[in-house]
Coordinates of C-alpha atoms in Angstrom, one line a residue:
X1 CA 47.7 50.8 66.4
X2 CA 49.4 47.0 66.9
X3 CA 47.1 44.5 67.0
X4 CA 46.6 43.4 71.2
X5 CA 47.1 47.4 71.6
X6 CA 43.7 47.0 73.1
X7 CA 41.3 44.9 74.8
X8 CA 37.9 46.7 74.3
X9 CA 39.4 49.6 71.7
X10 CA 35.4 50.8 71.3
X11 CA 35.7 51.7 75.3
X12 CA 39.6 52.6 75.8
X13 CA 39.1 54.8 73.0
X14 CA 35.7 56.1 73.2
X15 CA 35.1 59.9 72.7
X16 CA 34.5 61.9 75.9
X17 CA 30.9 62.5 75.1
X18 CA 30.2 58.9 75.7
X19 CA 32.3 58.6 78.2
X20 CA 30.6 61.0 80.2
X21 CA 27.5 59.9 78.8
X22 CA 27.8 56.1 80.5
X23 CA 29.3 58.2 83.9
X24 CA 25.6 60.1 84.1
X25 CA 23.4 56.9 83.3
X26 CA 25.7 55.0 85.6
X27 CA 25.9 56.5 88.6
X28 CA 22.3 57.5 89.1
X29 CA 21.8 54.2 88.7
X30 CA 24.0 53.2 91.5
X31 CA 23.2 56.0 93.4
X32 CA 19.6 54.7 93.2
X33 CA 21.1 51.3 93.6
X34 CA 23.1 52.0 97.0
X35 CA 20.1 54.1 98.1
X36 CA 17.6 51.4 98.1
X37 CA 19.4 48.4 99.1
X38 CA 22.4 49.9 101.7
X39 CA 20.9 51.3 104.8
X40 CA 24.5 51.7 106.1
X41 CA 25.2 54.6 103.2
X42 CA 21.2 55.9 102.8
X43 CA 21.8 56.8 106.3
X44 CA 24.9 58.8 105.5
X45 CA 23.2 60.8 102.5
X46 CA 20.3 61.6 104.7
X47 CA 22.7 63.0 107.2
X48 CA 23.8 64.7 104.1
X49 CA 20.4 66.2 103.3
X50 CA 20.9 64.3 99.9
X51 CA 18.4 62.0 97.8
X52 CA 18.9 59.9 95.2
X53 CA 16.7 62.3 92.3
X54 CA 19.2 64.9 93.1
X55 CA 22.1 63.1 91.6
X56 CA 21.2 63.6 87.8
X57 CA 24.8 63.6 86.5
X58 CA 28.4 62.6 87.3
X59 CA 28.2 67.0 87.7
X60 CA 26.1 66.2 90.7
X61 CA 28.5 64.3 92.8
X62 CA 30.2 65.8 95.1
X63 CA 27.1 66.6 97.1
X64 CA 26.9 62.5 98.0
X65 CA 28.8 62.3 101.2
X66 CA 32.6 60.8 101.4
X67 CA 33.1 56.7 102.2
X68 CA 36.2 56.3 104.1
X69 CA 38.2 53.4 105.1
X70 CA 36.7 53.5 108.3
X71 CA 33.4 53.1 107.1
X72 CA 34.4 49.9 106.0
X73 CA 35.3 48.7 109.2
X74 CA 32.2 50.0 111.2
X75 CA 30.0 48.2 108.8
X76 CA 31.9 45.1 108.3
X77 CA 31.5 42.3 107.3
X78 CA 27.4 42.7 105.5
X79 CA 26.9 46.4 106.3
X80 CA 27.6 48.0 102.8
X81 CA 26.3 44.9 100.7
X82 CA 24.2 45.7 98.1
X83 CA 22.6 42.4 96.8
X84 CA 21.3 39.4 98.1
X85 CA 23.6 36.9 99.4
X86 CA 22.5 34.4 97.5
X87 CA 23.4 36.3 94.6
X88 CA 27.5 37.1 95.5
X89 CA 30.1 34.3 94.4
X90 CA 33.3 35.6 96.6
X91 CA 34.8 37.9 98.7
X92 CA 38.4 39.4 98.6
X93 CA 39.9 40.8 101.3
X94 CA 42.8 43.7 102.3
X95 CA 45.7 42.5 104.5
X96 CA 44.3 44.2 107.5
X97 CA 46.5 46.5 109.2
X98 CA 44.7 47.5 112.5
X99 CA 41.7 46.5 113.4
X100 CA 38.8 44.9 111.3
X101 CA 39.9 43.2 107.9
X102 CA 38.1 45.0 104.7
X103 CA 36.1 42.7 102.9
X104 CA 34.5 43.3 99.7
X105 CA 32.2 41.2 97.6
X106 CA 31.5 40.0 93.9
X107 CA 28.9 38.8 91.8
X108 CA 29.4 36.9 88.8
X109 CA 29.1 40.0 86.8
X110 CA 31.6 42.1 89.0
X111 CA 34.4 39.5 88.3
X112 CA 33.8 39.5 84.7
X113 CA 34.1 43.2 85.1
X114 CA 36.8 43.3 86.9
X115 CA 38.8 40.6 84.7
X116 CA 38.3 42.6 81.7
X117 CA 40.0 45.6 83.2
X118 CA 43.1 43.4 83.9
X119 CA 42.8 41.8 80.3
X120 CA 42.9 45.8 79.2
X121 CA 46.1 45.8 81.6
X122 CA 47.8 42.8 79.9
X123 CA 46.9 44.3 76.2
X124 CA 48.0 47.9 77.6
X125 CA 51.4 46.1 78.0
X126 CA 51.4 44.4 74.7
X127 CA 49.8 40.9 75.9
X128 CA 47.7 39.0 73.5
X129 CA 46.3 35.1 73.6
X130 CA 49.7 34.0 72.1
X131 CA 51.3 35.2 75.4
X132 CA 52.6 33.0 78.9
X133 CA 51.2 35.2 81.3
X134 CA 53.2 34.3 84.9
X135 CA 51.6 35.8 87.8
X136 CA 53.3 36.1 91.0
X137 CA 51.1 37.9 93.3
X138 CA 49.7 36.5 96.2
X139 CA 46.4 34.4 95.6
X140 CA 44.0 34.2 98.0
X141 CA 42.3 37.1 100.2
X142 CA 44.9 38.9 98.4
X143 CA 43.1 40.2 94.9
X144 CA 46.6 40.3 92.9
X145 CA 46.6 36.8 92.1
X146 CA 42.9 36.3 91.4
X147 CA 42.8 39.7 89.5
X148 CA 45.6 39.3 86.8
X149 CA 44.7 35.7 86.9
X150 CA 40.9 36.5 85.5
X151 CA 42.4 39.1 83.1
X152 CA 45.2 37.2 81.4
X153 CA 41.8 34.2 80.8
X154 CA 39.8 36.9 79.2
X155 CA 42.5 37.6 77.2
X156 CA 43.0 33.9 76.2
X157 CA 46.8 34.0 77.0
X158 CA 47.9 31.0 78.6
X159 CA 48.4 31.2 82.8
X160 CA 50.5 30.1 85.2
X161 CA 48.3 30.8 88.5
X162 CA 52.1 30.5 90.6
X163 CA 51.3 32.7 93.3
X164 CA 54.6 34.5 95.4
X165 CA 57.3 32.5 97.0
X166 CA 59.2 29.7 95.7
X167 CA 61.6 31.2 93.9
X168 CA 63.7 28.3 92.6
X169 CA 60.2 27.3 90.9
X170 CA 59.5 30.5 89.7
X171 CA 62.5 31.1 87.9
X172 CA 62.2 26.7 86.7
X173 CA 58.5 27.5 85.2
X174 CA 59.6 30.8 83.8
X175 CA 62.2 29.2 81.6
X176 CA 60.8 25.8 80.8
X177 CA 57.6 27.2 80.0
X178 CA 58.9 30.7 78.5
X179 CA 56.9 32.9 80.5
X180 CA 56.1 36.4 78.2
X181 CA 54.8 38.6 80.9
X182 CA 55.2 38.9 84.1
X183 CA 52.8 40.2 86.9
X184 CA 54.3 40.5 90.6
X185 CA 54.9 42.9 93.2
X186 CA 57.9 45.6 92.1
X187 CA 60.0 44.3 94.9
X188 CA 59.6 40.6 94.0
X189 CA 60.6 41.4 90.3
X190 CA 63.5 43.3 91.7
X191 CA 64.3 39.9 93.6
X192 CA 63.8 37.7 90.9
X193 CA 65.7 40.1 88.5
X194 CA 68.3 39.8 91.3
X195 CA 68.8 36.2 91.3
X196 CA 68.6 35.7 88.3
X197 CA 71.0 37.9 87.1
X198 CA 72.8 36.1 89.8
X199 CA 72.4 32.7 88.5
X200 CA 73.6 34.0 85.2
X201 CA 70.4 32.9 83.3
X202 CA 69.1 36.1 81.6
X203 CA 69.9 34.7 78.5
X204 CA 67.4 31.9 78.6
X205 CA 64.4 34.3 79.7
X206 CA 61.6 34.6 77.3
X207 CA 60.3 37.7 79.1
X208 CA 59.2 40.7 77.3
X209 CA 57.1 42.8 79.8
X210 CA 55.8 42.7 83.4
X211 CA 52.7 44.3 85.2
X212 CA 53.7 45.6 89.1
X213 CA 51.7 47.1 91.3
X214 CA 50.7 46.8 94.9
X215 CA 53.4 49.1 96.1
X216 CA 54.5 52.0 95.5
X217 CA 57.9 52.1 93.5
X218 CA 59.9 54.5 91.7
X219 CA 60.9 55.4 88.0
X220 CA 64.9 54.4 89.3
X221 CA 63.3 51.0 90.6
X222 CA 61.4 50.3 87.1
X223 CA 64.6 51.0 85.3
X224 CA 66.6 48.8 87.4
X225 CA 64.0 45.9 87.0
X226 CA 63.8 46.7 83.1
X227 CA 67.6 45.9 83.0
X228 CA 68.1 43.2 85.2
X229 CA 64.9 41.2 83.0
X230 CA 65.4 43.0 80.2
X231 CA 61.4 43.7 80.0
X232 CA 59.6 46.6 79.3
X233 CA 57.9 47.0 83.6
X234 CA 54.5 48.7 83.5
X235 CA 52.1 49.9 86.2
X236 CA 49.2 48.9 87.8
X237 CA 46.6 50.5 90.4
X238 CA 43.7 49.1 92.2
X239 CA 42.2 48.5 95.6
X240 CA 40.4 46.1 97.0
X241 CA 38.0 48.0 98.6
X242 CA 36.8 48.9 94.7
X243 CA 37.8 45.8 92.8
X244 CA 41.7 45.2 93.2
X245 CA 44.1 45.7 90.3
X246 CA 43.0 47.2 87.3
X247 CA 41.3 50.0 88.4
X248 CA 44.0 51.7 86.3
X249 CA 47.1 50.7 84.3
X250 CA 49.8 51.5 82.2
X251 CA 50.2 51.9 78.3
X252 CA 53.4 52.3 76.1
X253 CA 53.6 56.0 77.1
X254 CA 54.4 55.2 80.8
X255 CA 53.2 59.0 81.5
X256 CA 50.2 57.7 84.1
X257 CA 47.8 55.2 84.4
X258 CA 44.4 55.2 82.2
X259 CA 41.4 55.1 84.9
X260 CA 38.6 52.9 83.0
X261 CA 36.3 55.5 83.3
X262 CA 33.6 53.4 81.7
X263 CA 33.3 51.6 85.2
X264 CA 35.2 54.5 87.8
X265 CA 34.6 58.1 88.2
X266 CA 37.6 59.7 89.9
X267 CA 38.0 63.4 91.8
X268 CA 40.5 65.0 93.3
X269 CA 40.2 66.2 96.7
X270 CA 41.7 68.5 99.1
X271 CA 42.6 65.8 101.9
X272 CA 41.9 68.6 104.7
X273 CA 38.4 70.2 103.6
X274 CA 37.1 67.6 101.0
X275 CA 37.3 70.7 98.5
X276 CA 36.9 68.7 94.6
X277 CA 40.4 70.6 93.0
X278 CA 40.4 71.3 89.1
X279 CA 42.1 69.1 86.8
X280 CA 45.5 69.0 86.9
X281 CA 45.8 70.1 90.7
X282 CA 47.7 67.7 93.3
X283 CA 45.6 65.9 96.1
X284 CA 43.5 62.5 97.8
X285 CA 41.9 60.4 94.8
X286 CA 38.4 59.7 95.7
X287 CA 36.6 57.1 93.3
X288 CA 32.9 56.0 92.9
X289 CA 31.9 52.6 91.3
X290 CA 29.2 53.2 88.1
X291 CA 28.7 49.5 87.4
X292 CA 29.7 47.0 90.4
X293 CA 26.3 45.4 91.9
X294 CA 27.2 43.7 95.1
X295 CA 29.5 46.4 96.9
X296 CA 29.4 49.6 94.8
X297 CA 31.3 52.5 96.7
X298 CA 30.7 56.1 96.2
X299 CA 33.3 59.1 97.3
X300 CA 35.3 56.6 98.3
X301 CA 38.6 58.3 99.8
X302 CA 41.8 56.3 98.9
X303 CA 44.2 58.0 100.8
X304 CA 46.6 58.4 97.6
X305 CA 47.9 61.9 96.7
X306 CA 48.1 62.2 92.8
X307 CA 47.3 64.3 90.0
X308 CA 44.6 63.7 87.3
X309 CA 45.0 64.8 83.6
X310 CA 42.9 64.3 80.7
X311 CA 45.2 65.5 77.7
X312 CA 46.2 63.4 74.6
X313 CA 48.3 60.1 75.4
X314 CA 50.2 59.0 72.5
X315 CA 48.7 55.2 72.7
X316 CA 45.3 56.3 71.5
X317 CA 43.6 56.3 74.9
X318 CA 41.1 58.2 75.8
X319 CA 40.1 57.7 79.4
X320 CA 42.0 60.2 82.0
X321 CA 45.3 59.5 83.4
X322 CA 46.2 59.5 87.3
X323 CA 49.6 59.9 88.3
X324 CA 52.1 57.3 90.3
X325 CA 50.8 57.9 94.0
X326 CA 52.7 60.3 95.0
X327 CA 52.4 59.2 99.1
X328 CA 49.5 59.2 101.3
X329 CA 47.2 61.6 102.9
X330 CA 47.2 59.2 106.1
X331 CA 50.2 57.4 106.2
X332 CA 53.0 59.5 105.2
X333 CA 56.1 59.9 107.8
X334 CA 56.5 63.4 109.0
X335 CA 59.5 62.9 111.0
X336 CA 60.8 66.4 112.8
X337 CA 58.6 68.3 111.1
X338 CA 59.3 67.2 107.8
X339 CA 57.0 65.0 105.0
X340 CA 59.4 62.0 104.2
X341 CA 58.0 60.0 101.7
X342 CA 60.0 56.2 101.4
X343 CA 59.9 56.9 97.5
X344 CA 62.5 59.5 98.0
X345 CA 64.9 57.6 99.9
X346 CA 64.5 54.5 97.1
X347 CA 65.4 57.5 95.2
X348 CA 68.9 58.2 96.2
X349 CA 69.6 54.6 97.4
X350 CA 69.1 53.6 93.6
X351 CA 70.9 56.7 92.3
X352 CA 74.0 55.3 94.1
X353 CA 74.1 52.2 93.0
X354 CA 72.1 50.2 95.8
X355 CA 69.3 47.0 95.2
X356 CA 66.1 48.5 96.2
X357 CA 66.1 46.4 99.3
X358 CA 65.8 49.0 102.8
X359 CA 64.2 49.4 105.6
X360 CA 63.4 52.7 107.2
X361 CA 63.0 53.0 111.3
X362 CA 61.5 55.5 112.9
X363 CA 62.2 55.7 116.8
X364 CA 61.5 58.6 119.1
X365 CA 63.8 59.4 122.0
X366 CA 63.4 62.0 124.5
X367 CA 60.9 63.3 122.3
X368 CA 63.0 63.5 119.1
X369 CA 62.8 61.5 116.3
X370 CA 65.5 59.1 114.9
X371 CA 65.2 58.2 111.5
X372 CA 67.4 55.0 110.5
X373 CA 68.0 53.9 107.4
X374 CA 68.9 49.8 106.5
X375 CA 70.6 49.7 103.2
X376 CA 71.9 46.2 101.7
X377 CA 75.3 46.3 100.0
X378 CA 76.2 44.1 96.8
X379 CA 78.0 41.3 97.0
X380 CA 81.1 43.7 95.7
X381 CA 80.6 46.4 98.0
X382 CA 80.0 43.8 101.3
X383 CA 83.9 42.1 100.4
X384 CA 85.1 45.9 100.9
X385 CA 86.8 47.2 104.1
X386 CA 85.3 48.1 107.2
X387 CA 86.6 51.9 106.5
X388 CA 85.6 51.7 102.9
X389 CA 82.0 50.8 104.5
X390 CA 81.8 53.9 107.0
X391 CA 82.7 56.0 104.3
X392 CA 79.8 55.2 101.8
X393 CA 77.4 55.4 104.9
X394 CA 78.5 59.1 105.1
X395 CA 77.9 59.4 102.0
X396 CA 74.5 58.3 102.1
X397 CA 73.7 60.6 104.9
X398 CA 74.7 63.5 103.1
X399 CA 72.7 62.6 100.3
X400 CA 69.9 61.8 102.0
X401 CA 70.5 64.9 103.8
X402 CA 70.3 66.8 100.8
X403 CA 66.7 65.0 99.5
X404 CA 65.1 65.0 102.5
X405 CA 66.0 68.4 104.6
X406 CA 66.6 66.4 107.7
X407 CA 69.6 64.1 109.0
X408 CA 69.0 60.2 108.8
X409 CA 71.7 57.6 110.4
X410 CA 72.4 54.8 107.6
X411 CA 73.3 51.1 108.6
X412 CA 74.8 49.2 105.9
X413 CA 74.0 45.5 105.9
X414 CA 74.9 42.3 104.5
X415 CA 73.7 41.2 101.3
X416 CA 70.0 39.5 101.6
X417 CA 69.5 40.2 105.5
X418 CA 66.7 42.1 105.1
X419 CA 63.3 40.7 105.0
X420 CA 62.4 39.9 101.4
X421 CA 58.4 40.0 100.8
X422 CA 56.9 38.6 98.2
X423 CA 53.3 40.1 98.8
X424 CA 54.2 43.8 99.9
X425 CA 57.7 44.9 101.3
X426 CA 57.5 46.3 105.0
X427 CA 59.2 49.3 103.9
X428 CA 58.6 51.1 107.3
X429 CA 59.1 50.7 110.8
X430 CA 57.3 53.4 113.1
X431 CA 58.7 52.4 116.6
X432 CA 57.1 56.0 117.9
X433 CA 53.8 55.5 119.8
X434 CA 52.3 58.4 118.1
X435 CA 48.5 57.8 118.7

């Protein structure tokens, strides 16, 4: 073990005995909790033909009924608050995609939870108090900014709260103030890595590792970011809706992400029938909050397809490990027929050489789809000639071809034309009015 291996090694390495012994006491505590104080959700176990005495372990829950997204909009904004008013210090909110925003509320206590899962985070990646943490999520509504910000404070590392955009100052602070680790969206570190490769100024970089989430990104991405910062790039998962990053995280195995059980209880669900699947099986993640007061969810159904697995990791952990998302149950493309998943067009965009910068439109005309792809060249590939162009187009489209089972049109385009986001990249555009 190196020292700053862990944050709370008596947790992140607990035995599974106690770990299942807090997930009993826990939950029927916050099933007792919910019960009592949320009419919104007692409503729901009654429908259920559930009360709170028969939830006497973590063995007991799948017979509490599921939480969905749209849940949270029904009983938006006070409907699933479980404490006083008086007694929550902020909210954080989701980006809001249709409809009512998600908002979700904190004690004091719920934030000094939550920022000791992101200080496990940081330590996961090798982070101590001697570190310049430089986080580059969004702050705000957004719980990025205000999530690695809290950790990387609890771990005593110094901060530098510098939120997204600005790159000419991010890249200014990062050297003047030789920034350690970094913690942004994967795309923005892919930007950053970009320019600055660009600007020739890798060697003045103090940067040793960087924390992405918020988007889903593959292994050819992380390697390409590695390179370009020269950084070991670990992964982070939350949501807002049950605390925001640091739910789970990355350690030096970069095999999964260790759920902190000690405060989540995670299943895996068939996404059709609600079915709970063994261990090891693929399907929708579904976790409960055991120790948030003001807005504890139970069942609640992410919409991520993954795989849990509990078996040794080589960093000492001990809580389970869930897999990269490996789509969604909801918003998936199935385009002709077929499951596309953006991951595996990053996939063979990377593999040929291209910056993980694309855009994928969906149209439908005359009642069959058209799937278009946007790729930006390099710099050395946009000089090329026009026929030189159309010919690495075709080759795309046969290599796509051969990933995806379906034909997709590609569009090369000019170096930096396509929107660059520094909160989350609008991957996806789904021109076809399908609801």
């Amino acid at each position: 073990m190196t020292v700053g291996h862990y944050f709370q090694p008596e947790i992140e390495c607990a035995s599974q005995e106690q770990i299942q012994a807090w997930q009993d006491e826990r939950l029927v505590k916050t099933v007792r909790h919910v019960y009592d104080h949320v009419p919104y959700y007692r409503k729901l176990m009654e429908q259920k033909g559930v009360l709170p005495g028969d939830i006497r372990s973590a063995a007991d829950l799948y017979k509490l009924p599921f939480l969905t997204k749209d849940d949270l909009r029904d009983a938006y904004p006070y409907g699933l608050l479980a404490m006083p008013l008086s007694d929550c210090v902020r909210i954080q909110s989701t980006s809001g995609t249709t409809g009512r925003r998600v908002v979700a509320f904190y004690t004091q206590h719920d934030i000094d939870l939550w920022d000791e899962c992101c200080a496990r985070a940081l330590a996961a990646a090798g982070a101590t108090k001697d570190d310049v943490v430089h986080v580059s999520y969004g702050y705000g509504l957004f719980t990025g900014g205000p999530g690695l910000n809290g950790g990387s404070h609890k771990l005593g590392a110094l901060t530098l709260p510098m939120s997204s955009g600005n790159t000419e100052r991010q890249i200014q602070f990062m050297i003047d103030l030789g920034s350690t680790v970094l913690c942004c969206t994967p795309s923005y570190a892919a930007y950053l890595g970009e320019t600055i490769c660009e600007k020739g100024l890798q060697d003045q970089l103090k940067l040793k590792a960087g924390i992405f989430g918020a988007e889903a990104w593959s292994e050819e991405m992380r390697q390409d970011i590695q390179n370009k910062l020269g950084i070991k790039a670990y992964d982070i998962y939350g949501l807002t809706e049950i605390s925001g990053p640091g739910v789970s995280f990355e350690c030096s195995a970069q095999t999964g992400m260790h759920i902190n059980e000690d405060h989540f209880i995670a299943e895996i669900i068939d996404p059709d029938t609600g079915e709970v699947l063994p261990e090891g099986s693929k399907g929708e993640l579904v976790f409960t909050s055991i120790t948030k007061e003001a807005f504890p969810l139970l069942r609640y159904r992410t919409r991520d397809i993954c795989v849990l697995s509990r078996g040794e990791c080589s960093c000492g952990r001990t809580h389970v490990k869930m897999s990269k998302p490996m789509g969604r149950s909801d918003d998936m493309l199935i385009v002709k027929g077929v499951n596309v998943f953006p991951s595996q067009i990053e996939t063979v965009l990377l593999n040929k050489g291209y910056p993980a910068n694309y855009q994928i439109i969906v149209t439908r005309v005359h009642n069959s789809d058209k799937l278009e792809v946007q790729v930006e060249m390099t710099p050395e590939m946009f000089s090329d000639s026009l026929s030189y162009i159309s010919a690495r187009e075709k080759e795309l489209v046969d290599a796509l071809k051969a990933m995806l089972g379906i034909y997709a049109s590609v569009q090369l385009v000019a170096p930096k034309t396509i929107a660059r986001s520094e909160g989350k990249a609008v991957r996806i555009i789904d021109k076809r009015k399908l609801y």
